[in-house]
DNA sequence: GGCCGCATGTAATCTGTTACATGATTCT
DNA sequence: AGAATCATGTAACAGATTACATGCGGCC
């Protein structure tokens, strides 16, 4: 019912392009998304099974003569809604940019969805807010350790924000 | 036997300061380390139990009149060896800096261990190596997405390296 | 009377990882 | 002859999170 974790969203995204069976989903994942995300075959099968239980996908069997039957998964309307909802939401932490936010950008581009700059702006908003909070937090310079931790957070968030602003140029849409 | 994951190292670090019971370990964790790491009470108990099974700690019971008996854990020699080994090793990924590397710095300072700049230099080496590899990787600018991903990695690693160089100043030791 | 602090844990649930199991076809 | 590709999964293990269960003492 719940699934807050993201791998299922990635699988939904792949199925947004059309029905596929488990092996195919994994191949796509490995060839197109491997630079920022990895999932084992077994996990793909397990996730698809769970997602079917949750009504995000449905499957039908396709018999083949010389090979085991394929189980072809299609995304349901509920799945589509869920996916789009996810795709246009910013992530909460800097640490989620590398995989989860990347995946959102990837699918928005891959599925030719509108509003890339919208989500980038939302993400900038979230991180800017975090940066302001960190800057104003009292634990600034209690000791060397606090100071180091503080400057790490500032540095990582600032560099993420710079990158997001660059992104708007990379993904410029008219 | 194995434990590659880090929370147990944090608990070992806390016990390096002297024997403590579970509740106390958690209090220390919550008050001193909460800015960069969280562990629930239940998990502290579970981890200590596992660590005793692995010979990293030993426990003795201390009876109290009006309260439940305390179970006091002490670190073993094997535990100390393991901890120090961990504390002086750099982490492999930028994403491990915020929690795991921070914890190493925290304990090195807290336990007044020698060689802070040693581990910082090692960490700089690891990330510099990664940065060079990323810079030379062929997937540079295949498309907008690849380009964005590439520049994200460069940006985060570069900012981490700058921060590490700052750290050498924060933690300067004669 | 109720909440907080002290002090212990177990059990259930969820998720991920690794290994195992099967078996035909096609490429080298 | 052996490796890779196609195609499916289950089972065992490891780990984190959450909820549950217990109970006293002191404070407001």
mmCIF file of N, CA, C and O (backbone and C1' of nucleotides) in Angstrom, chain D:
data_model
loop_
_atom_site.group_PDB
_atom_site.id
_atom_site.type_symbol
_atom_site.label_atom_id
_atom_site.label_comp_id
_atom_site.label_asym_id
_atom_site.label_seq_id
_atom_site.Cartn_x
_atom_site.Cartn_y
_atom_site.Cartn_z
ATOM 1 P P DA D 1 31.453 -31.879 -26.514
ATOM 2 O "O5'" DA D 1 32.327 -31.094 -25.461
ATOM 3 C "C5'" DA D 1 33.654 -30.649 -25.855
ATOM 4 C "C4'" DA D 1 33.797 -29.223 -25.382
ATOM 5 C "C3'" DA D 1 32.980 -28.873 -24.140
ATOM 6 O "O3'" DA D 1 33.850 -28.205 -23.222
ATOM 7 C "C1'" DA D 1 32.539 -27.311 -25.892
ATOM 8 P P DG D 2 33.378 -27.946 -21.736
ATOM 9 O "O5'" DG D 2 33.112 -26.370 -21.820
ATOM 10 C "C5'" DG D 2 34.143 -25.514 -22.323
ATOM 11 C "C4'" DG D 2 33.584 -24.127 -22.536
ATOM 12 C "C3'" DG D 2 32.779 -23.585 -21.342
ATOM 13 O "O3'" DG D 2 33.191 -22.242 -21.153
ATOM 14 C "C1'" DG D 2 31.502 -23.412 -23.309
ATOM 15 P P DA D 3 32.983 -21.447 -19.796
ATOM 16 O "O5'" DA D 3 32.325 -20.094 -20.328
ATOM 17 C "C5'" DA D 3 32.982 -19.360 -21.369
ATOM 18 C "C4'" DA D 3 31.993 -18.440 -22.050
ATOM 19 C "C3'" DA D 3 31.135 -17.617 -21.082
ATOM 20 O "O3'" DA D 3 31.265 -16.258 -21.460
ATOM 21 C "C1'" DA D 3 29.763 -18.699 -22.696
ATOM 22 P P DA D 4 30.664 -15.075 -20.592
ATOM 23 O "O5'" DA D 4 29.395 -14.648 -21.469
ATOM 24 C "C5'" DA D 4 29.557 -14.372 -22.861
ATOM 25 C "C4'" DA D 4 28.189 -14.196 -23.501
ATOM 26 C "C3'" DA D 4 27.216 -13.364 -22.671
ATOM 27 O "O3'" DA D 4 26.623 -12.399 -23.538
ATOM 28 C "C1'" DA D 4 26.217 -15.429 -23.253
ATOM 29 P P DT D 5 25.704 -11.234 -22.994
ATOM 30 O "O5'" DT D 5 24.237 -11.671 -23.485
ATOM 31 C "C5'" DT D 5 24.032 -12.038 -24.847
ATOM 32 C "C4'" DT D 5 22.624 -12.624 -24.990
ATOM 33 C "C3'" DT D 5 21.570 -11.908 -24.142
ATOM 34 O "O3'" DT D 5 20.492 -11.560 -25.009
ATOM 35 C "C1'" DT D 5 21.421 -14.232 -23.849
ATOM 36 P P DC D 6 19.221 -10.792 -24.547
ATOM 37 O "O5'" DC D 6 18.153 -11.963 -24.287
ATOM 38 C "C5'" DC D 6 17.614 -12.678 -25.395
ATOM 39 C "C4'" DC D 6 16.726 -13.792 -24.862
ATOM 40 C "C3'" DC D 6 15.568 -13.285 -23.978
ATOM 41 O "O3'" DC D 6 14.344 -13.768 -24.501
ATOM 42 C "C1'" DC D 6 16.721 -15.082 -22.943
ATOM 43 P P DA D 7 13.018 -13.125 -24.169
ATOM 44 O "O5'" DA D 7 12.848 -13.507 -22.622
ATOM 45 C "C5'" DA D 7 11.921 -14.514 -22.262
ATOM 46 C "C4'" DA D 7 12.046 -14.957 -20.834
ATOM 47 C "C3'" DA D 7 11.942 -13.933 -19.695
ATOM 48 O "O3'" DA D 7 10.587 -13.563 -19.461
ATOM 49 C "C1'" DA D 7 13.268 -15.893 -19.188
ATOM 50 P P DT D 8 10.237 -12.743 -18.099
ATOM 51 O "O5'" DT D 8 10.288 -13.837 -16.951
ATOM 52 C "C5'" DT D 8 9.373 -14.923 -17.005
ATOM 53 C "C4'" DT D 8 9.724 -16.007 -16.017
ATOM 54 C "C3'" DT D 8 9.538 -15.652 -14.549
ATOM 55 O "O3'" DT D 8 8.194 -15.780 -14.157
ATOM 56 C "C1'" DT D 8 11.442 -17.066 -14.917
ATOM 57 P P DG D 9 7.543 -14.798 -13.165
ATOM 58 O "O5'" DG D 9 8.593 -14.790 -11.971
ATOM 59 C "C5'" DG D 9 8.195 -15.445 -10.874
ATOM 60 C "C4'" DG D 9 9.240 -16.471 -10.416
ATOM 61 C "C3'" DG D 9 9.426 -16.346 -8.918
ATOM 62 O "O3'" DG D 9 8.390 -17.066 -8.302
ATOM 63 C "C1'" DG D 9 11.442 -16.974 -10.085
ATOM 64 P P DT D 10 8.153 -16.738 -6.770
ATOM 65 O "O5'" DT D 10 9.124 -17.768 -6.027
ATOM 66 C "C5'" DT D 10 9.192 -19.135 -6.419
ATOM 67 C "C4'" DT D 10 10.254 -19.810 -5.565
ATOM 68 C "C3'" DT D 10 10.085 -19.552 -4.066
ATOM 69 O "O3'" DT D 10 10.384 -20.788 -3.420
ATOM 70 C "C1'" DT D 10 12.207 -18.756 -4.761
ATOM 71 P P DA D 11 10.127 -20.919 -1.848
ATOM 72 O "O5'" DA D 11 11.610 -20.771 -1.272
ATOM 73 C "C5'" DA D 11 12.720 -21.410 -1.904
ATOM 74 C "C4'" DA D 11 13.926 -21.225 -1.005
ATOM 75 C "C3'" DA D 11 13.586 -21.001 0.460
ATOM 76 O "O3'" DA D 11 14.614 -21.613 1.222
ATOM 77 C "C1'" DA D 11 14.689 -19.082 -0.395
ATOM 78 P P DA D 12 14.538 -21.744 2.809
ATOM 79 O "O5'" DA D 12 15.908 -21.083 3.255
ATOM 80 C "C5'" DA D 12 17.060 -21.163 2.409
ATOM 81 C "C4'" DA D 12 18.024 -20.049 2.767
ATOM 82 C "C3'" DA D 12 18.009 -19.685 4.258
ATOM 83 O "O3'" DA D 12 19.371 -19.602 4.678
ATOM 84 C "C1'" DA D 12 17.705 -17.743 2.943
ATOM 85 P P DC D 13 19.769 -19.429 6.215
ATOM 86 O "O5'" DC D 13 20.258 -17.911 6.233
ATOM 87 C "C5'" DC D 13 21.250 -17.482 5.299
ATOM 88 C "C4'" DC D 13 21.280 -15.980 5.266
ATOM 89 C "C3'" DC D 13 21.392 -15.321 6.644
ATOM 90 O "O3'" DC D 13 22.625 -14.621 6.654
ATOM 91 C "C1'" DC D 13 19.809 -14.211 5.255
ATOM 92 P P DA D 14 23.163 -13.953 8.029
ATOM 93 O "O5'" DA D 14 22.885 -12.425 7.713
ATOM 94 C "C5'" DA D 14 23.329 -11.844 6.489
ATOM 95 C "C4'" DA D 14 22.865 -10.409 6.453
ATOM 96 C "C3'" DA D 14 22.931 -9.710 7.812
ATOM 97 O "O3'" DA D 14 23.548 -8.453 7.598
ATOM 98 C "C1'" DA D 14 20.750 -9.499 6.902
ATOM 99 P P DG D 15 23.944 -7.515 8.772
ATOM 100 O "O5'" DG D 15 22.777 -6.424 8.730
ATOM 101 C "C5'" DG D 15 22.550 -5.696 7.518
ATOM 102 C "C4'" DG D 15 21.368 -4.778 7.705
ATOM 103 C "C3'" DG D 15 21.302 -4.139 9.083
ATOM 104 O "O3'" DG D 15 21.642 -2.761 8.899
ATOM 105 C "C1'" DG D 15 19.182 -5.053 8.423
ATOM 106 P P DA D 16 21.266 -1.647 9.964
ATOM 107 O "O5'" DA D 16 19.743 -1.299 9.606
ATOM 108 C "C5'" DA D 16 19.421 -0.633 8.385
ATOM 109 C "C4'" DA D 16 17.992 -0.135 8.468
ATOM 110 C "C3'" DA D 16 17.715 0.760 9.677
ATOM 111 O "O3'" DA D 16 16.970 1.884 9.205
ATOM 112 C "C1'" DA D 16 16.210 -1.092 9.656
ATOM 113 P P DT D 17 16.353 2.979 10.216
ATOM 114 O "O5'" DT D 17 14.878 2.420 10.405
ATOM 115 C "C5'" DT D 17 14.076 2.146 9.244
ATOM 116 C "C4'" DT D 17 12.634 1.982 9.682
ATOM 117 C "C3'" DT D 17 12.196 2.935 10.791
ATOM 118 O "O3'" DT D 17 10.933 3.464 10.400
ATOM 119 C "C1'" DT D 17 11.831 0.670 11.476
ATOM 120 P P DT D 18 10.157 4.521 11.319
ATOM 121 O "O5'" DT D 18 9.083 3.625 12.088
ATOM 122 C "C5'" DT D 18 8.323 2.650 11.374
ATOM 123 C "C4'" DT D 18 7.473 1.852 12.351
ATOM 124 C "C3'" DT D 18 6.967 2.667 13.552
ATOM 125 O "O3'" DT D 18 5.542 2.694 13.465
ATOM 126 C "C1'" DT D 18 7.904 0.560 14.240
ATOM 127 P P DA D 19 4.643 3.351 14.679
ATOM 128 O "O5'" DA D 19 4.161 2.035 15.435
ATOM 129 C "C5'" DA D 19 4.066 0.793 14.726
ATOM 130 C "C4'" DA D 19 3.820 -0.347 15.712
ATOM 131 C "C3'" DA D 19 3.076 0.073 16.968
ATOM 132 O "O3'" DA D 19 2.031 -0.878 17.177
ATOM 133 C "C1'" DA D 19 5.106 -1.039 17.547
ATOM 134 P P DC D 20 1.014 -0.721 18.432
ATOM 135 O "O5'" DC D 20 1.689 -1.672 19.525
ATOM 136 C "C5'" DC D 20 1.803 -3.069 19.227
ATOM 137 C "C4'" DC D 20 2.639 -3.741 20.296
ATOM 138 C "C3'" DC D 20 2.092 -3.584 21.719
ATOM 139 O "O3'" DC D 20 1.706 -4.870 22.172
ATOM 140 C "C1'" DC D 20 4.460 -3.268 21.642
ATOM 141 P P DA D 21 0.838 -4.987 23.474
ATOM 142 O "O5'" DA D 21 1.991 -5.136 24.564
ATOM 143 C "C5'" DA D 21 2.871 -6.244 24.539
ATOM 144 C "C4'" DA D 21 3.780 -6.139 25.740
ATOM 145 C "C3'" DA D 21 3.108 -5.488 26.961
ATOM 146 O "O3'" DA D 21 3.127 -6.429 28.025
ATOM 147 C "C1'" DA D 21 5.269 -4.576 26.573
ATOM 148 P P DT D 22 2.343 -6.100 29.406
ATOM 149 O "O5'" DT D 22 3.565 -5.598 30.304
ATOM 150 C "C5'" DT D 22 4.788 -6.337 30.337
ATOM 151 C "C4'" DT D 22 5.748 -5.620 31.240
ATOM 152 C "C3'" DT D 22 5.102 -4.897 32.421
ATOM 153 O "O3'" DT D 22 5.415 -5.581 33.615
ATOM 154 C "C1'" DT D 22 6.807 -3.578 31.399
ATOM 155 P P DG D 23 4.554 -5.311 34.963
ATOM 156 O "O5'" DG D 23 5.312 -4.084 35.640
ATOM 157 C "C5'" DG D 23 6.651 -4.253 36.091
ATOM 158 C "C4'" DG D 23 7.189 -2.900 36.437
ATOM 159 C "C3'" DG D 23 6.148 -1.990 37.146
ATOM 160 O "O3'" DG D 23 6.701 -1.585 38.372
ATOM 161 C "C1'" DG D 23 7.361 -0.827 35.520
ATOM 162 P P DC D 24 5.779 -1.121 39.593
ATOM 163 O "O5'" DC D 24 6.816 -0.245 40.422
ATOM 164 C "C5'" DC D 24 8.184 -0.665 40.544
ATOM 165 C "C4'" DC D 24 9.067 0.565 40.459
ATOM 166 C "C3'" DC D 24 8.578 1.725 41.328
ATOM 167 O "O3'" DC D 24 9.596 2.039 42.272
ATOM 168 C "C1'" DC D 24 9.096 2.469 39.124
ATOM 169 P P DG D 25 9.343 3.114 43.427
ATOM 170 O "O5'" DG D 25 9.936 4.444 42.774
ATOM 171 C "C5'" DG D 25 11.307 4.501 42.382
ATOM 172 C "C4'" DG D 25 11.613 5.919 41.943
ATOM 173 C "C3'" DG D 25 11.073 6.992 42.914
ATOM 174 O "O3'" DG D 25 12.085 7.971 43.074
ATOM 175 C "C1'" DG D 25 10.154 7.318 40.748
ATOM 176 P P DG D 26 11.960 9.084 44.163
ATOM 177 O "O5'" DG D 26 11.642 10.337 43.234
ATOM 178 C "C5'" DG D 26 12.539 10.691 42.171
ATOM 179 C "C4'" DG D 26 11.892 11.774 41.316
ATOM 180 C "C3'" DG D 26 11.310 12.952 42.113
ATOM 181 O "O3'" DG D 26 11.766 14.137 41.501
ATOM 182 C "C1'" DG D 26 9.711 12.114 40.596
ATOM 183 P P DC D 27 11.688 15.528 42.251
ATOM 184 O "O5'" DC D 27 10.874 16.393 41.204
ATOM 185 C "C5'" DC D 27 11.227 16.345 39.804
ATOM 186 C "C4'" DC D 27 10.036 16.790 38.967
ATOM 187 C "C3'" DC D 27 9.337 18.056 39.475
ATOM 188 O "O3'" DC D 27 9.210 18.947 38.375
ATOM 189 C "C1'" DC D 27 7.745 16.353 39.045
ATOM 190 P P DC D 28 8.982 20.489 38.538
ATOM 191 O "O5'" DC D 28 7.505 20.708 37.946
ATOM 192 C "C5'" DC D 28 7.121 20.122 36.696
ATOM 193 C "C4'" DC D 28 5.620 20.269 36.523
ATOM 194 C "C3'" DC D 28 5.023 21.497 37.213
ATOM 195 O "O3'" DC D 28 4.134 22.170 36.327
ATOM 196 C "C1'" DC D 28 3.854 19.539 37.861
#
